[in-house]
Amino acid sequence: MLVAFSVTPLGVGEELGELVAEAVRVVRASGLPNRTDAMFTTVEGEWDEVMAVVKAATDAVAARAPRVSVVLKADIRPGVTDALTAKVESVERHLAADRPGTRPE
């Protein structure tokens, strides 16, 4: 499964990067495939392991903020692996087909 989530500390002012980095550190230390962008961190793995990482990341932020908001989106597809990169590669192949002189694989 893929889980895209964001953890937002509330009640700590406007500079949130340091606290958000705490959540990302937890995700990266998990060893699960992951990717962080400007809006979400996406993690790939089995339900229990991914949800444990989301909880640990949330707890890391909650330890330093009086309130935490979590937004989560999940794509549950049993038997599928490497979806974190495969989905992006599929879109890139289709975009490449739009360029003159290229054909999708």
JSON list of C-alpha atoms in Angstrom, two decimals:
[
{"chain": "A", "resi": 1, "resn": "MET", "atom": "CA", "xyz": [0.00, 0.00, 0.00]},
{"chain": "A", "resi": 2, "resn": "LEU", "atom": "CA", "xyz": [0.93, 3.61, -0.46]},
{"chain": "A", "resi": 3, "resn": "VAL", "atom": "CA", "xyz": [0.10, 6.20, 2.17]},
{"chain": "A", "resi": 4, "resn": "ALA", "atom": "CA", "xyz": [0.55, 9.89, 1.48]},
{"chain": "A", "resi": 5, "resn": "PHE", "atom": "CA", "xyz": [0.31, 11.91, 4.66]},
{"chain": "A", "resi": 6, "resn": "SER", "atom": "CA", "xyz": [1.14, 15.26, 6.15]},
{"chain": "A", "resi": 7, "resn": "VAL", "atom": "CA", "xyz": [1.62, 16.11, 9.80]},
{"chain": "A", "resi": 8, "resn": "THR", "atom": "CA", "xyz": [1.12, 19.74, 10.71]},
{"chain": "A", "resi": 9, "resn": "PRO", "atom": "CA", "xyz": [2.02, 21.06, 14.16]},
{"chain": "A", "resi": 10, "resn": "LEU", "atom": "CA", "xyz": [-0.45, 23.65, 15.43]},
{"chain": "A", "resi": 11, "resn": "GLY", "atom": "CA", "xyz": [0.00, 26.29, 18.09]},
{"chain": "A", "resi": 12, "resn": "VAL", "atom": "CA", "xyz": [3.77, 26.65, 17.59]},
{"chain": "A", "resi": 13, "resn": "GLY", "atom": "CA", "xyz": [4.00, 29.73, 15.39]},
{"chain": "A", "resi": 14, "resn": "GLU", "atom": "CA", "xyz": [4.53, 30.07, 11.66]},
{"chain": "A", "resi": 15, "resn": "GLU", "atom": "CA", "xyz": [7.92, 28.35, 11.22]},
{"chain": "A", "resi": 16, "resn": "LEU", "atom": "CA", "xyz": [6.98, 24.68, 10.99]},
{"chain": "A", "resi": 17, "resn": "GLY", "atom": "CA", "xyz": [9.92, 23.22, 9.07]},
{"chain": "A", "resi": 18, "resn": "GLU", "atom": "CA", "xyz": [11.89, 22.08, 12.11]},
{"chain": "A", "resi": 19, "resn": "LEU", "atom": "CA", "xyz": [8.93, 20.16, 13.54]},
{"chain": "A", "resi": 20, "resn": "VAL", "atom": "CA", "xyz": [7.89, 18.71, 10.18]},
{"chain": "A", "resi": 21, "resn": "ALA", "atom": "CA", "xyz": [11.48, 17.51, 9.79]},
{"chain": "A", "resi": 22, "resn": "GLU", "atom": "CA", "xyz": [10.99, 15.45, 12.96]},
{"chain": "A", "resi": 23, "resn": "ALA", "atom": "CA", "xyz": [8.21, 13.52, 11.21]},
{"chain": "A", "resi": 24, "resn": "VAL", "atom": "CA", "xyz": [10.29, 13.05, 8.06]},
{"chain": "A", "resi": 25, "resn": "ARG", "atom": "CA", "xyz": [13.23, 11.76, 10.13]},
{"chain": "A", "resi": 26, "resn": "VAL", "atom": "CA", "xyz": [10.98, 9.05, 11.56]},
{"chain": "A", "resi": 27, "resn": "VAL", "atom": "CA", "xyz": [9.81, 8.05, 8.09]},
{"chain": "A", "resi": 28, "resn": "ARG", "atom": "CA", "xyz": [13.34, 7.90, 6.67]},
{"chain": "A", "resi": 29, "resn": "ALA", "atom": "CA", "xyz": [14.60, 5.91, 9.66]},
{"chain": "A", "resi": 30, "resn": "SER", "atom": "CA", "xyz": [11.83, 3.33, 9.09]},
{"chain": "A", "resi": 31, "resn": "GLY", "atom": "CA", "xyz": [13.63, 1.85, 6.11]},
{"chain": "A", "resi": 32, "resn": "LEU", "atom": "CA", "xyz": [10.40, 1.78, 4.09]},
{"chain": "A", "resi": 33, "resn": "PRO", "atom": "CA", "xyz": [10.41, 3.26, 0.58]},
{"chain": "A", "resi": 34, "resn": "ASN", "atom": "CA", "xyz": [9.36, 6.90, 0.89]},
{"chain": "A", "resi": 35, "resn": "ARG", "atom": "CA", "xyz": [9.32, 10.23, -0.89]},
{"chain": "A", "resi": 36, "resn": "THR", "atom": "CA", "xyz": [8.76, 13.71, 0.53]},
{"chain": "A", "resi": 37, "resn": "ASP", "atom": "CA", "xyz": [7.54, 16.69, -1.48]},
{"chain": "A", "resi": 38, "resn": "ALA", "atom": "CA", "xyz": [6.21, 20.11, -0.59]},
{"chain": "A", "resi": 39, "resn": "MET", "atom": "CA", "xyz": [2.81, 18.80, 0.50]},
{"chain": "A", "resi": 40, "resn": "PHE", "atom": "CA", "xyz": [3.07, 15.15, 1.58]},
{"chain": "A", "resi": 41, "resn": "THR", "atom": "CA", "xyz": [5.35, 12.32, 2.51]},
{"chain": "A", "resi": 42, "resn": "THR", "atom": "CA", "xyz": [4.47, 9.05, 0.79]},
{"chain": "A", "resi": 43, "resn": "VAL", "atom": "CA", "xyz": [5.41, 5.72, 2.33]},
{"chain": "A", "resi": 44, "resn": "GLU", "atom": "CA", "xyz": [5.10, 2.25, 0.79]},
{"chain": "A", "resi": 45, "resn": "GLY", "atom": "CA", "xyz": [4.72, -1.03, 2.66]},
{"chain": "A", "resi": 46, "resn": "GLU", "atom": "CA", "xyz": [2.25, -3.32, 4.37]},
{"chain": "A", "resi": 47, "resn": "TRP", "atom": "CA", "xyz": [-0.68, -1.84, 6.32]},
{"chain": "A", "resi": 48, "resn": "ASP", "atom": "CA", "xyz": [0.65, -2.43, 9.83]},
{"chain": "A", "resi": 49, "resn": "GLU", "atom": "CA", "xyz": [4.17, -1.21, 9.11]},
{"chain": "A", "resi": 50, "resn": "VAL", "atom": "CA", "xyz": [3.06, 1.90, 7.22]},
{"chain": "A", "resi": 51, "resn": "MET", "atom": "CA", "xyz": [0.48, 2.86, 9.84]},
{"chain": "A", "resi": 52, "resn": "ALA", "atom": "CA", "xyz": [3.08, 2.35, 12.59]},
{"chain": "A", "resi": 53, "resn": "VAL", "atom": "CA", "xyz": [5.35, 4.82, 10.77]},
{"chain": "A", "resi": 54, "resn": "VAL", "atom": "CA", "xyz": [2.51, 7.35, 10.41]},
{"chain": "A", "resi": 55, "resn": "LYS", "atom": "CA", "xyz": [1.77, 7.03, 14.14]},
{"chain": "A", "resi": 56, "resn": "ALA", "atom": "CA", "xyz": [5.43, 7.37, 15.12]},
{"chain": "A", "resi": 57, "resn": "ALA", "atom": "CA", "xyz": [5.86, 10.42, 12.86]},
{"chain": "A", "resi": 58, "resn": "THR", "atom": "CA", "xyz": [2.75, 11.99, 14.37]},
{"chain": "A", "resi": 59, "resn": "ASP", "atom": "CA", "xyz": [3.94, 11.21, 17.90]},
{"chain": "A", "resi": 60, "resn": "ALA", "atom": "CA", "xyz": [7.32, 12.83, 17.18]},
{"chain": "A", "resi": 61, "resn": "VAL", "atom": "CA", "xyz": [5.59, 16.08, 16.22]},
{"chain": "A", "resi": 62, "resn": "ALA", "atom": "CA", "xyz": [3.05, 15.84, 19.04]},
{"chain": "A", "resi": 63, "resn": "ALA", "atom": "CA", "xyz": [5.90, 15.63, 21.54]},
{"chain": "A", "resi": 64, "resn": "ARG", "atom": "CA", "xyz": [6.79, 19.22, 20.61]},
{"chain": "A", "resi": 65, "resn": "ALA", "atom": "CA", "xyz": [3.43, 20.76, 19.64]},
{"chain": "A", "resi": 66, "resn": "PRO", "atom": "CA", "xyz": [0.25, 21.20, 21.68]},
{"chain": "A", "resi": 67, "resn": "ARG", "atom": "CA", "xyz": [-1.91, 20.14, 18.75]},
{"chain": "A", "resi": 68, "resn": "VAL", "atom": "CA", "xyz": [-1.30, 18.19, 15.53]},
{"chain": "A", "resi": 69, "resn": "SER", "atom": "CA", "xyz": [-3.30, 17.89, 12.31]},
{"chain": "A", "resi": 70, "resn": "VAL", "atom": "CA", "xyz": [-2.84, 14.78, 10.13]},
{"chain": "A", "resi": 71, "resn": "VAL", "atom": "CA", "xyz": [-4.07, 14.39, 6.55]},
{"chain": "A", "resi": 72, "resn": "LEU", "atom": "CA", "xyz": [-3.80, 10.88, 5.10]},
{"chain": "A", "resi": 73, "resn": "LYS", "atom": "CA", "xyz": [-4.59, 9.29, 1.75]},
{"chain": "A", "resi": 74, "resn": "ALA", "atom": "CA", "xyz": [-4.11, 5.56, 1.12]},
{"chain": "A", "resi": 75, "resn": "ASP", "atom": "CA", "xyz": [-3.92, 3.40, -2.00]},
{"chain": "A", "resi": 76, "resn": "ILE", "atom": "CA", "xyz": [-4.45, -0.21, -0.97]},
{"chain": "A", "resi": 77, "resn": "ARG", "atom": "CA", "xyz": [-3.52, -2.74, -3.68]},
{"chain": "A", "resi": 78, "resn": "PRO", "atom": "CA", "xyz": [-2.56, -6.17, -2.36]},
{"chain": "A", "resi": 79, "resn": "GLY", "atom": "CA", "xyz": [0.27, -7.82, -4.26]},
{"chain": "A", "resi": 80, "resn": "VAL", "atom": "CA", "xyz": [1.58, -4.60, -5.80]},
{"chain": "A", "resi": 81, "resn": "THR", "atom": "CA", "xyz": [5.14, -3.58, -4.97]},
{"chain": "A", "resi": 82, "resn": "ASP", "atom": "CA", "xyz": [7.27, -0.62, -6.04]},
{"chain": "A", "resi": 83, "resn": "ALA", "atom": "CA", "xyz": [4.17, 1.48, -6.72]},
{"chain": "A", "resi": 84, "resn": "LEU", "atom": "CA", "xyz": [5.99, 4.51, -5.35]},
{"chain": "A", "resi": 85, "resn": "THR", "atom": "CA", "xyz": [8.14, 4.70, -8.47]},
{"chain": "A", "resi": 86, "resn": "ALA", "atom": "CA", "xyz": [6.05, 2.68, -10.95]},
{"chain": "A", "resi": 87, "resn": "LYS", "atom": "CA", "xyz": [3.14, 5.13, -10.89]},
{"chain": "A", "resi": 88, "resn": "VAL", "atom": "CA", "xyz": [5.40, 8.09, -11.63]},
{"chain": "A", "resi": 89, "resn": "GLU", "atom": "CA", "xyz": [7.26, 6.19, -14.35]},
{"chain": "A", "resi": 90, "resn": "SER", "atom": "CA", "xyz": [3.95, 5.35, -16.05]},
{"chain": "A", "resi": 91, "resn": "VAL", "atom": "CA", "xyz": [2.94, 9.01, -16.17]},
{"chain": "A", "resi": 92, "resn": "GLU", "atom": "CA", "xyz": [6.39, 10.00, -17.45]},
{"chain": "A", "resi": 93, "resn": "ARG", "atom": "CA", "xyz": [6.12, 7.41, -20.27]},
{"chain": "A", "resi": 94, "resn": "HIS", "atom": "CA", "xyz": [2.80, 8.91, -21.35]},
{"chain": "A", "resi": 95, "resn": "LEU", "atom": "CA", "xyz": [4.23, 12.42, -21.22]},
{"chain": "A", "resi": 96, "resn": "ALA", "atom": "CA", "xyz": [7.20, 11.30, -23.32]},
{"chain": "A", "resi": 97, "resn": "ALA", "atom": "CA", "xyz": [4.73, 10.06, -25.95]},
{"chain": "A", "resi": 98, "resn": "ASP", "atom": "CA", "xyz": [3.55, 13.66, -26.32]},
{"chain": "A", "resi": 99, "resn": "ARG", "atom": "CA", "xyz": [7.01, 14.81, -27.40]},
{"chain": "A", "resi": 100, "resn": "PRO", "atom": "CA", "xyz": [7.80, 14.68, -31.11]},
{"chain": "A", "resi": 101, "resn": "GLY", "atom": "CA", "xyz": [9.99, 11.74, -32.09]},
{"chain": "A", "resi": 102, "resn": "THR", "atom": "CA", "xyz": [9.22, 9.63, -29.02]},
{"chain": "A", "resi": 103, "resn": "ARG", "atom": "CA", "xyz": [7.06, 6.60, -28.49]},
{"chain": "A", "resi": 104, "resn": "PRO", "atom": "CA", "xyz": [5.90, 5.01, -25.25]},
{"chain": "A", "resi": 105, "resn": "GLU", "atom": "CA", "xyz": [7.34, 1.61, -24.31]}
]
